[in-house]
mmCIF file of C-alpha atoms in Angstrom:
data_model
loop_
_atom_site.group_PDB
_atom_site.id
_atom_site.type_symbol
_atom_site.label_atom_id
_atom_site.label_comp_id
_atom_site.label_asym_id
_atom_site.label_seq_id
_atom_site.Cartn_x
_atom_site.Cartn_y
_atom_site.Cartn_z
ATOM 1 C CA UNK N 1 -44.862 43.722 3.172
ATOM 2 C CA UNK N 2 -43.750 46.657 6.343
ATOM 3 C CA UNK N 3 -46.946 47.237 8.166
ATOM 4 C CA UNK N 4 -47.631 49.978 10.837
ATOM 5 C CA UNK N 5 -50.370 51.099 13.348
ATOM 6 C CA UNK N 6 -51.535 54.652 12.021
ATOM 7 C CA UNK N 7 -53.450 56.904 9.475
ATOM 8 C CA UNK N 8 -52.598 56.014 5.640
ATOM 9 C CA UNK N 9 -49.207 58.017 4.673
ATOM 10 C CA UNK N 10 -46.998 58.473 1.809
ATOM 11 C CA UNK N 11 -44.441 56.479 3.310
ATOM 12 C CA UNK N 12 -43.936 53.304 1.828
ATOM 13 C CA UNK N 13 -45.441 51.382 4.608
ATOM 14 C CA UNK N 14 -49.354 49.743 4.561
ATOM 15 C CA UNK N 15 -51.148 51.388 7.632
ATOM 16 C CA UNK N 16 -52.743 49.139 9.503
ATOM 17 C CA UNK N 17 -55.216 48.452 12.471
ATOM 18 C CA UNK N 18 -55.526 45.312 14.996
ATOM 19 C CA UNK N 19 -58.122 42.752 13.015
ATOM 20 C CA UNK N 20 -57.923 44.457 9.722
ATOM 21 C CA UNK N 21 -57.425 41.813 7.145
ATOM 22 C CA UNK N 22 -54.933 42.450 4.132
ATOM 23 C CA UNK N 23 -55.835 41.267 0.782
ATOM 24 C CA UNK N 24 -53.119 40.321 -2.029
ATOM 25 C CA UNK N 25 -53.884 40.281 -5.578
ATOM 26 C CA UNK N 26 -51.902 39.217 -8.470
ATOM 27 C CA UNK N 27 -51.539 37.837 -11.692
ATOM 28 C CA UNK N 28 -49.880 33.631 -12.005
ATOM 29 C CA UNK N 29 -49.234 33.600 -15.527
ATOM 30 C CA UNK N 30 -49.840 29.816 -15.425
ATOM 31 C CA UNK N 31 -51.775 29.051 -13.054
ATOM 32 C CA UNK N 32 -51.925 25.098 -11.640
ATOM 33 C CA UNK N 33 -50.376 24.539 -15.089
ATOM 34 C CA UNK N 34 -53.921 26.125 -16.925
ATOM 35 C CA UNK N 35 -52.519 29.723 -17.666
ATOM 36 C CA UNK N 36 -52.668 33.081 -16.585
ATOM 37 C CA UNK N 37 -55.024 34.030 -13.766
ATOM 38 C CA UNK N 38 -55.990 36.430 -11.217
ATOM 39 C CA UNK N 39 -54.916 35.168 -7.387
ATOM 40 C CA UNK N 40 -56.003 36.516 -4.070
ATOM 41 C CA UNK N 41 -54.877 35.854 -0.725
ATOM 42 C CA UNK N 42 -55.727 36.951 2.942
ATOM 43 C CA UNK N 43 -53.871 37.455 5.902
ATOM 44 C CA UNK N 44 -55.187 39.062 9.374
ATOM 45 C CA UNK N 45 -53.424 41.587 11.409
ATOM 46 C CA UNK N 46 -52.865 40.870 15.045
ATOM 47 C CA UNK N 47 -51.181 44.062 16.828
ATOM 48 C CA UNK N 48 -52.825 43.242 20.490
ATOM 49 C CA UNK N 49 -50.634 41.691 22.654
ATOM 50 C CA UNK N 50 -52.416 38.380 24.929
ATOM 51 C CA UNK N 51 -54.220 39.329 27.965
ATOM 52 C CA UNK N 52 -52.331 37.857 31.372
ATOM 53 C CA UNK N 53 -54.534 36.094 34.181
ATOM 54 C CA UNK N 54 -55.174 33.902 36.769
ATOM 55 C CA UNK N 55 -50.881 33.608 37.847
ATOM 56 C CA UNK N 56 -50.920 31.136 40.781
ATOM 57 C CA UNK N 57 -47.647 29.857 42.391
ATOM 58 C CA UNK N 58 -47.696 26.521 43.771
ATOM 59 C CA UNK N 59 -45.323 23.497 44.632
ATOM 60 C CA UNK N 60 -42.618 25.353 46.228
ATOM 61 C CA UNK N 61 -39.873 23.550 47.189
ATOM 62 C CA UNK N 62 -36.185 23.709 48.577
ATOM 63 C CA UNK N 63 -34.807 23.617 44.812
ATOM 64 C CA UNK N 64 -38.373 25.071 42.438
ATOM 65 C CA UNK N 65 -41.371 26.001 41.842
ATOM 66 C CA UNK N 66 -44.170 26.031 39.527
ATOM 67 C CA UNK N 67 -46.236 28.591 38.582
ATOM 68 C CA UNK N 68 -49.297 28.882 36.352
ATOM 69 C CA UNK N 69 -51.121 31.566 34.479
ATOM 70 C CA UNK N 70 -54.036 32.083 31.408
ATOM 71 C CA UNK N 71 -53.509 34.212 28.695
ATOM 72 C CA UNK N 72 -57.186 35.467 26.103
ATOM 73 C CA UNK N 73 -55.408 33.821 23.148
ATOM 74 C CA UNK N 74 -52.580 30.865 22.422
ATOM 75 C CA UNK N 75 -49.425 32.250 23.658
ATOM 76 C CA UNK N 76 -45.795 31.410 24.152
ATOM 77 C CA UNK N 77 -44.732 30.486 27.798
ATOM 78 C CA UNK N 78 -41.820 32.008 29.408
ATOM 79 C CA UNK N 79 -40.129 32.943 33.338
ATOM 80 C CA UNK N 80 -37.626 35.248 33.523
ATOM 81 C CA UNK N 81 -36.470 34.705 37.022
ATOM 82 C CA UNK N 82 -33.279 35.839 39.221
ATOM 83 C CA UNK N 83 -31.931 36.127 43.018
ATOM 84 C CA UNK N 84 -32.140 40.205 42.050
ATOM 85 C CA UNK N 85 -34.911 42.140 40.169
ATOM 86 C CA UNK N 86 -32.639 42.325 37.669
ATOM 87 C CA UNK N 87 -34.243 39.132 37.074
ATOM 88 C CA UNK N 88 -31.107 37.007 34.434
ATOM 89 C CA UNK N 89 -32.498 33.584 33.638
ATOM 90 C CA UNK N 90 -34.660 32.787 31.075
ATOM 91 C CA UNK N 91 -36.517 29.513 30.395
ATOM 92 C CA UNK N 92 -39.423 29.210 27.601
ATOM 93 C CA UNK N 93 -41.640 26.867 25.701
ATOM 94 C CA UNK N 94 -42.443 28.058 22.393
ATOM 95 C CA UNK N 95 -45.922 25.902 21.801
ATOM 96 C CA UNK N 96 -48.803 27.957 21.964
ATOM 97 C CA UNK N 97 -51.568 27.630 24.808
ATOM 98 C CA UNK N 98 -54.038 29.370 26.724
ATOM 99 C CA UNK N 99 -53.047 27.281 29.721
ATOM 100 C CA UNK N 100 -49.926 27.843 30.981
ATOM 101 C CA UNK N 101 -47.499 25.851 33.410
ATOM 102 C CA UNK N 102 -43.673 26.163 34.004
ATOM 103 C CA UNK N 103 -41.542 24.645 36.466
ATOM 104 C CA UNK N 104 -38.723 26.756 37.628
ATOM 105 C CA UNK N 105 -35.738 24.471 38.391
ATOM 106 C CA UNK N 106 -32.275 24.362 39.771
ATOM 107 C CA UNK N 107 -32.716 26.896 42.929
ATOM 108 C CA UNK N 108 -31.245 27.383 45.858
ATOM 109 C CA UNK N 109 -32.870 26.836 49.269
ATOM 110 C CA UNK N 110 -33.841 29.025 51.558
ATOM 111 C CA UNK N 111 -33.570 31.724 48.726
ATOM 112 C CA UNK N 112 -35.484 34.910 47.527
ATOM 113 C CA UNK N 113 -36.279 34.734 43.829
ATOM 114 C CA UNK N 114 -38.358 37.624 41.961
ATOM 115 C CA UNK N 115 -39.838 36.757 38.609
ATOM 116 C CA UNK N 116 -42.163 37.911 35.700
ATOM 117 C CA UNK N 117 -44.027 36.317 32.905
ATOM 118 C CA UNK N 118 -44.066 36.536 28.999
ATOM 119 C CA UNK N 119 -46.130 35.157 26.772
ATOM 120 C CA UNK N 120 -46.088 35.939 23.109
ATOM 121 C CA UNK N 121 -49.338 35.083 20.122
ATOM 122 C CA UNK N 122 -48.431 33.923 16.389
ATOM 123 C CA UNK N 123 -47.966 37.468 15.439
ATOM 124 C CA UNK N 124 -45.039 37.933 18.134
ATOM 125 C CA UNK N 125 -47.268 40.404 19.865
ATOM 126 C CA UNK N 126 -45.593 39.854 23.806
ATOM 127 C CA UNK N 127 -47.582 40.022 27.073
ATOM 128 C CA UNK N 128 -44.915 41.116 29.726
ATOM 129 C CA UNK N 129 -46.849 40.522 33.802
ATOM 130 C CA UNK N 130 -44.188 41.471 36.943
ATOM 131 C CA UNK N 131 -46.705 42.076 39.109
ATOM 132 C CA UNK N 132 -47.404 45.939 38.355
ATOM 133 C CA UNK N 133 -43.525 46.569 38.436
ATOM 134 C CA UNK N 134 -42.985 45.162 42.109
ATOM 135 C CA UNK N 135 -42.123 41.678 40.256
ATOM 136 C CA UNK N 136 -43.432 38.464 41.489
ATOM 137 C CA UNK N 137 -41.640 36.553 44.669
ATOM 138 C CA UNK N 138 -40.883 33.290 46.007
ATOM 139 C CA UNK N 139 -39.067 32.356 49.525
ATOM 140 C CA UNK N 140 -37.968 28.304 48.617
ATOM 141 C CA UNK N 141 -38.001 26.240 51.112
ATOM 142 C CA UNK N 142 -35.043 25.182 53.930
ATOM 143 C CA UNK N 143 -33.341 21.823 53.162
ATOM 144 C CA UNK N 144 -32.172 20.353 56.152
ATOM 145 C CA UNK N 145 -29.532 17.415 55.690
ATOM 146 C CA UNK N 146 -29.009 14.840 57.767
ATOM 147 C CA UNK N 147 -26.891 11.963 55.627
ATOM 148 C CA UNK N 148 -25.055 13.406 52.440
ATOM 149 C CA UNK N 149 -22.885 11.156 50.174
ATOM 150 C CA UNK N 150 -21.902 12.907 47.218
ATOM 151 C CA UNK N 151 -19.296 9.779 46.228
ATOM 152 C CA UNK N 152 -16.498 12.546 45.404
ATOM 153 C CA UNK N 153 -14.540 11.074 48.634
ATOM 154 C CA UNK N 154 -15.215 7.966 50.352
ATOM 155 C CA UNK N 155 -17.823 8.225 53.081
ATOM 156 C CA UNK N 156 -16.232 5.453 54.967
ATOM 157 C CA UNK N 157 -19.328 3.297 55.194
ATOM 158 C CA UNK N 158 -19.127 -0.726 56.109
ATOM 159 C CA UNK N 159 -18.692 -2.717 52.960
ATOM 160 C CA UNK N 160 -19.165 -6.513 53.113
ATOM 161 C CA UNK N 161 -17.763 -8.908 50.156
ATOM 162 C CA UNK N 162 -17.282 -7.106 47.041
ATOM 163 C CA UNK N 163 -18.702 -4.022 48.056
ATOM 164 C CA UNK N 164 -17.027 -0.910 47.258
ATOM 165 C CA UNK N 165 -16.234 3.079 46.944
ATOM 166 C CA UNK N 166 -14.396 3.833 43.725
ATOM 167 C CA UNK N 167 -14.648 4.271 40.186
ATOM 168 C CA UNK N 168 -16.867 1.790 37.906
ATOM 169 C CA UNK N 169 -15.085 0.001 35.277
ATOM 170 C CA UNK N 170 -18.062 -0.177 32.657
ATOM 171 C CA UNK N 171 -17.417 -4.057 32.703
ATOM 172 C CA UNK N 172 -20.784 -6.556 32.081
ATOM 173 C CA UNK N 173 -22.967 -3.644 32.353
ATOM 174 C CA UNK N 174 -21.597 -1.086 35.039
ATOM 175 C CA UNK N 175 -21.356 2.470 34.403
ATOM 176 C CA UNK N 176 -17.666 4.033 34.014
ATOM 177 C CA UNK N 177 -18.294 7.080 36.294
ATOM 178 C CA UNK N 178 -20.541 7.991 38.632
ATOM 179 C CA UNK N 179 -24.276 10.398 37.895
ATOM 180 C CA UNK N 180 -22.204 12.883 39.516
ATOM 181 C CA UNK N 181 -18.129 12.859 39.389
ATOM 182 C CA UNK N 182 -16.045 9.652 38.790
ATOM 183 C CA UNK N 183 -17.349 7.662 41.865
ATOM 184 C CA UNK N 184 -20.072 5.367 43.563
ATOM 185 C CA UNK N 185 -20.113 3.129 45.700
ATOM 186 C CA UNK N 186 -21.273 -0.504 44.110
ATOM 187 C CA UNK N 187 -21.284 -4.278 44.162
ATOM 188 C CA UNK N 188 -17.859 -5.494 41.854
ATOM 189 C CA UNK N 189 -16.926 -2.207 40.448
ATOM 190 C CA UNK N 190 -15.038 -4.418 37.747
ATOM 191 C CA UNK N 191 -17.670 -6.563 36.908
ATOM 192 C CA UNK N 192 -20.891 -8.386 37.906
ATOM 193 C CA UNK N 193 -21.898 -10.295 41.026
ATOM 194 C CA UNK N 194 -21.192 -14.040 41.537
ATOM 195 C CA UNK N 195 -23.829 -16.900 41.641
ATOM 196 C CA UNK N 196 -24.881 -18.016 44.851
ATOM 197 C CA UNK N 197 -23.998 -15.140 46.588
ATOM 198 C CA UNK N 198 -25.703 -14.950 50.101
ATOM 199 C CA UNK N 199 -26.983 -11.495 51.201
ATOM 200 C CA UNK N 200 -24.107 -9.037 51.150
ATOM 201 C CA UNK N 201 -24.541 -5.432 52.335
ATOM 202 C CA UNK N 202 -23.143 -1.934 52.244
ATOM 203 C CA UNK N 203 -24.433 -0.284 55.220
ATOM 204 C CA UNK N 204 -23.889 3.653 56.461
ATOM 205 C CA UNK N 205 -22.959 4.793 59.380
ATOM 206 C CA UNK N 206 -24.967 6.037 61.836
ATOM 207 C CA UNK N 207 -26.803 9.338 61.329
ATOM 208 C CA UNK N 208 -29.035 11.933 63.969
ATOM 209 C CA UNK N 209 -32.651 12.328 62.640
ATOM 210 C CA UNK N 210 -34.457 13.171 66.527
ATOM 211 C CA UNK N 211 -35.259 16.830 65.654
ATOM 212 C CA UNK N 212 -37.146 15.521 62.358
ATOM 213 C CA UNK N 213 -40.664 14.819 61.803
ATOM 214 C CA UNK N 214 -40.109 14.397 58.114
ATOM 215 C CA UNK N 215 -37.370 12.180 56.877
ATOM 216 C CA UNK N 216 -36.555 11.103 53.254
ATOM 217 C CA UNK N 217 -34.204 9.149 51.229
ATOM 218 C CA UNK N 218 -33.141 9.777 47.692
ATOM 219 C CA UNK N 219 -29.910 8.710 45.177
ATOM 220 C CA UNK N 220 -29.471 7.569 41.943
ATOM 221 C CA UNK N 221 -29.102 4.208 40.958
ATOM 222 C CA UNK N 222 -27.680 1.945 38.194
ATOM 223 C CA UNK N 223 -28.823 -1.404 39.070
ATOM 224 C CA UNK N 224 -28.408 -4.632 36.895
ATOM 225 C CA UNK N 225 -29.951 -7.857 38.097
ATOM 226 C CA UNK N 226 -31.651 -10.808 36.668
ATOM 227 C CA UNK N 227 -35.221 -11.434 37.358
ATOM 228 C CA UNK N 228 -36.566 -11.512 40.907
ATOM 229 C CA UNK N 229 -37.390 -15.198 40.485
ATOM 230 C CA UNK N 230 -33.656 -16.060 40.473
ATOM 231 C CA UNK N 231 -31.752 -12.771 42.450
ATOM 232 C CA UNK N 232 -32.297 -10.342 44.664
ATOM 233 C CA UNK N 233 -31.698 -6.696 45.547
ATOM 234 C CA UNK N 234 -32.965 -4.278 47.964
ATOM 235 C CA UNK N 235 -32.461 -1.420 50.739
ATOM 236 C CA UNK N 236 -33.566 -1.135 54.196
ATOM 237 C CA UNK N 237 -33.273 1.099 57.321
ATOM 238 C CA UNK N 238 -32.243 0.805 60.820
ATOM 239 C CA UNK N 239 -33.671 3.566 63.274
ATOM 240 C CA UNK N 240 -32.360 1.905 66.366
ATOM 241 C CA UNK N 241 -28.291 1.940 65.330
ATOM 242 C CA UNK N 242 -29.163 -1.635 62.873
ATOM 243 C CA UNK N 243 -30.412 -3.605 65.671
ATOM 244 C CA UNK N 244 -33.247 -3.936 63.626
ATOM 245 C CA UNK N 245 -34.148 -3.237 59.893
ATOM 246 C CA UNK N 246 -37.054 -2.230 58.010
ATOM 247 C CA UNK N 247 -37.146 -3.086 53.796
ATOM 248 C CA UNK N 248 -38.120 -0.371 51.811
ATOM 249 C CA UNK N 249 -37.716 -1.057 48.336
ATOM 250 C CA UNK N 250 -37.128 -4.784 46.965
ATOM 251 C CA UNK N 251 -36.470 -5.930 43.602
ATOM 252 C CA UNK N 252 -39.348 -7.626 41.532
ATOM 253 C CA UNK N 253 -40.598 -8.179 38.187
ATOM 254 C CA UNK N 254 -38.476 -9.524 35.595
ATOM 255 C CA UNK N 255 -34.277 -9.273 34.434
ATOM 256 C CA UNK N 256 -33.269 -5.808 33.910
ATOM 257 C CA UNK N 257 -29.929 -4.058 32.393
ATOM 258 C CA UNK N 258 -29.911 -0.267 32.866
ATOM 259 C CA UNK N 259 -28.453 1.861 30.081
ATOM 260 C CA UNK N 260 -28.613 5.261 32.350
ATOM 261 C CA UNK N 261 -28.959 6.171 35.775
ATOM 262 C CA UNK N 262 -32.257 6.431 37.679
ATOM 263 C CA UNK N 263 -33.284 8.425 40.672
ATOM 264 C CA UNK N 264 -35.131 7.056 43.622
ATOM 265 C CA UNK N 265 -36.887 8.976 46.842
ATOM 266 C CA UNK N 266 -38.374 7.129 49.681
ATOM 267 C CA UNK N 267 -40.005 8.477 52.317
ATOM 268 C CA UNK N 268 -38.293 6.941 55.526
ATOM 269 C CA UNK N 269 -40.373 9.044 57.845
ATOM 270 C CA UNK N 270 -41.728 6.364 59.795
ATOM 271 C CA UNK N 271 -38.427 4.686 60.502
ATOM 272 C CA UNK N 272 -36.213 7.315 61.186
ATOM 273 C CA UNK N 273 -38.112 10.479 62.227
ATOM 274 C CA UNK N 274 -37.248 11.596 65.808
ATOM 275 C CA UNK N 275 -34.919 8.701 65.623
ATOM 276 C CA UNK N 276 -30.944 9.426 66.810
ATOM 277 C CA UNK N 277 -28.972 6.574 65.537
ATOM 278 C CA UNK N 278 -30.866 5.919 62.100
ATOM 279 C CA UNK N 279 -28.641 4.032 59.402
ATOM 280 C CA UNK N 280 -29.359 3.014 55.675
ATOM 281 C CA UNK N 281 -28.099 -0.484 53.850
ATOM 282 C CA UNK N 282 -28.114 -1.607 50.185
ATOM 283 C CA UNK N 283 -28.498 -5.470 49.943
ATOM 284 C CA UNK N 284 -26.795 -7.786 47.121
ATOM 285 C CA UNK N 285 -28.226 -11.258 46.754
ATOM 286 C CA UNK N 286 -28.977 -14.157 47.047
ATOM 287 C CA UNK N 287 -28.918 -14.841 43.776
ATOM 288 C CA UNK N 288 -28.352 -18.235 42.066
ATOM 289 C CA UNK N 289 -26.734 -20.720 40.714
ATOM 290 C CA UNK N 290 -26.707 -19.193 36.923
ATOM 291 C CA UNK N 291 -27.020 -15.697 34.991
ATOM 292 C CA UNK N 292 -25.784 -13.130 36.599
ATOM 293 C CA UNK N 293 -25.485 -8.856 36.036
ATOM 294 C CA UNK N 294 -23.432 -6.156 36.890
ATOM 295 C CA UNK N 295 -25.868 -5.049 40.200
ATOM 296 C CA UNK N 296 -25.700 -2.093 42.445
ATOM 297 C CA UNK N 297 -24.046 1.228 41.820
ATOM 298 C CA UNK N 298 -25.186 4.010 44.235
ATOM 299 C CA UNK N 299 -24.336 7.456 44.064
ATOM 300 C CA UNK N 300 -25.556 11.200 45.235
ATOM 301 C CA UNK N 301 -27.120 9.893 48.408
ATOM 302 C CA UNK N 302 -28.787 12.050 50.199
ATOM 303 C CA UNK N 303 -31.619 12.074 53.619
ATOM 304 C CA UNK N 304 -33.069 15.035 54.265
ATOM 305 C CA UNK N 305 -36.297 17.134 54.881
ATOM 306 C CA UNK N 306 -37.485 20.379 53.833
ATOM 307 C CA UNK N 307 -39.110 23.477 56.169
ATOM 308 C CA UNK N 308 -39.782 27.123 56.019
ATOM 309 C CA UNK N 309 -36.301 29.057 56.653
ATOM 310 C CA UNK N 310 -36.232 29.558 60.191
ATOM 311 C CA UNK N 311 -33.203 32.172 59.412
ATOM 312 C CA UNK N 312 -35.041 34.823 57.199
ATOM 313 C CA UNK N 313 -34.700 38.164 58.398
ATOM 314 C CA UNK N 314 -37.813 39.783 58.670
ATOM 315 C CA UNK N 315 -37.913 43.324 56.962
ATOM 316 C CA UNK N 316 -39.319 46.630 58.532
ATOM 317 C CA UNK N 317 -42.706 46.994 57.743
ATOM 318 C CA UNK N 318 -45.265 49.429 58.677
ATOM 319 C CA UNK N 319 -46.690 49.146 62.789
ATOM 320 C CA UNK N 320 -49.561 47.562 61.805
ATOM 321 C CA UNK N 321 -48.295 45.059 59.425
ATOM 322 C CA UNK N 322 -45.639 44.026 62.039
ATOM 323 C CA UNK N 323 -48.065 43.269 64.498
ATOM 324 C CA UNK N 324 -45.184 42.969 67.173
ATOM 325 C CA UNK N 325 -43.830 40.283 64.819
ATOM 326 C CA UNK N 326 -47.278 37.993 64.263
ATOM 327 C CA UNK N 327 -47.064 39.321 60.557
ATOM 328 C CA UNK N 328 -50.407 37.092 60.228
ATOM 329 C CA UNK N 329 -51.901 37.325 62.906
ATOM 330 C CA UNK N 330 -52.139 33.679 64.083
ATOM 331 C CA UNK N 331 -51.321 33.741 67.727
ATOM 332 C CA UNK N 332 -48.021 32.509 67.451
ATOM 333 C CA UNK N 333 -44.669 33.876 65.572
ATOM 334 C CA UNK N 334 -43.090 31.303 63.461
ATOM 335 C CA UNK N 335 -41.251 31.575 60.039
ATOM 336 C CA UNK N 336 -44.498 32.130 58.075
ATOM 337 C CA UNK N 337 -44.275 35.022 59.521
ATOM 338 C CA UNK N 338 -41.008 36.157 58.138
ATOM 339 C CA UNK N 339 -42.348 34.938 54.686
ATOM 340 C CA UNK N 340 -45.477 36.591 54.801
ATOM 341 C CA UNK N 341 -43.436 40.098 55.906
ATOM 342 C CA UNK N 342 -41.325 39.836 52.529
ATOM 343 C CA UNK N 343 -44.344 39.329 50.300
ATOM 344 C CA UNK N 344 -45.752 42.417 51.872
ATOM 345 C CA UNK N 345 -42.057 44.280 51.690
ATOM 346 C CA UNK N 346 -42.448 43.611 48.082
ATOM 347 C CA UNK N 347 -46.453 44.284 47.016
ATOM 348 C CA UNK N 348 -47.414 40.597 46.425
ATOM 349 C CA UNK N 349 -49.565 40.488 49.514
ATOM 350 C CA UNK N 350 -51.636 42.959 51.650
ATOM 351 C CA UNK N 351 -51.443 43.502 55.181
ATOM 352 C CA UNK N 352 -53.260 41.961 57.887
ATOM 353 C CA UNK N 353 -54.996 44.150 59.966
ATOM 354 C CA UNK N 354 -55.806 43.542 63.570
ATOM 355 C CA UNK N 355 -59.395 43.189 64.711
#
């Protein structure tokens, strides 16, 4: 049945209004098998679209964001999002909620997005927010990289025993490629470790972390090993050029034989923050005298801290928004300033007037 919003006409279409309810009537000439009768159904008419609320954006980092919103009635939850207002990328979750949460992924740091908000009811009735037509706006955040080893070339680290850069051969476990491209770096890229094999490392080279005060350490991992009863496994870092080392992740529990890769971050702060001649190692063994699994592949590794962009231009704004460049009036100019200016450039924040 076509249904429209108006006065009744002579059109072929059933007038409606928002919370009218349509009644059907007709005749089932054998009804649940008993013969004819008379059968009525209902259905409701929804024609108002959800009512938008409460948008918060939170959790910004170098590479997303999340943002939040309410909507009067169970909705849809979509972002359109882009590096223009022409906005591009769409991603949506079709369950229907009055509490809404999406994380934008996959950005680039140090990067100006603009988005707006959709959220649709049962009767595809959509809610469209972009911030009265000035869109909504996120700065991400600055990744500064100190140590970055995608695997695609050899990063010309130390490898002791069987340690090596290359491509795994899917033997006794191992992967045959790397998360990312055809290479990692492992322990017996054609096979598994030996029995009592004495600690054996794969250690980087030396990296400059003194103008940090945030340092962290991620990569993904494909790590076979029997249980930590029997063999061993684990990572460490050096902030004084591996004159001494500091364990930050060791294997325990019981055997395990990955079927995917896995990511790991560790904060490394402590270590390596203001540190010059910081350095990161990967340990194989001991193990013992029986059992044994493919152990370490590494790959993607990465150490590296996120800021505010210290590089964003700052746009024109009126005299007393610009506030001789103390956008917020703090007492100091930093890049929070140059954040706060674009929010303002773009009418998702007010001015801060002097005193």
């Amino acid at each position: 049945i076509t249904t429209d919003i108006g006065s009744p006409a002579a059109d072929g279409v059933l007038q409606v209004a928002s919370g009218d309810t349509i009644t059907v009537e007709y005749t089932d000439d054998n009804y649940g098998g008993g013969g004819p009768m008379t059968v009525t159904d209902q259905a409701a008419v929804d024609c108002t679209a959800p009512i938008i609320s409460n948008v918060m954006i939170s959790e910004i980092s170098e590479s997303s964001f999340l943002v939040t919103w309410d909507t009067d009635e169970a909705a849809t939850t979509g972002v359109h999002y882009g590096e223009t207002t022409g906005l591009g990328t769409i991603i949506e979750d079709t369950e229907l909620t009055t509490s809404h949460s999406m994380v934008v992924p996959g950005l680039l740091d140090c990067t100006l997005y603009y988005f707006e908000i959709h959220s649709m009811d049962w009767g595809s009735n959509e809610a469209v927010d972009n911030n009265g037509g000035a869109y909504y706006a996120v700065l991400t955040l600055e990744l500064v990289t100190m140590l970055e080893a995608t695997m695609d070339v050899d990063p010309g680290w130390t490898y002791e025993g069987q340690w090596a850069w290359g491509v795994p051969q899917g033997i006794s476990g191992d992967p045959s490629s790397g998360y990312t491209g055809d290479n990692v770096i492992g322990y017996n890229l054609a096979g598994s470790y030996p029995n009592n094999l004495p600690q054996t490392h794969c250690t980087s080279t030396s990296f400059d972390c003194s103008g940090a005060s945030q340092v962290y350490l991620s990569f993904w991992k494909w790590l076979g090993i029997e249980s930590a009863t029997w063999d061993h496994a684990s990572v460490s870092v050096s902030g004084n050029n591996g004159s001494t080392w500091t364990q930050i992740w060791d294997h325990t529990g019981g055997s395990t034989s990955p079927s995917s890769w896995s990511y790991e971050e560790y904060d490394i702060s402590a270590i390596a923050a203001g540190q010059s001649q910081v350095m990161v190692r990967w340990t194989m063994g001991t193990t013992d005298t029986s059992v044994v699994y493919c152990g370490w592949n590494i790959d993607d590794v990465l150490v590296a801290y996120t800021q505010e962009c210290q590089s964003v231009p700052t746009p024109t704004p009126t005299p007393v928004c610009n506030n001789d460049g103390d956008v917020n009036l703090d007492g100091t100019i930093t890049a929070g300033d140059a954040q706060l200016a674009f929010m303002i450039a773009l009418g998702s924040a007010s001015c801060v007037d002097p005193m």
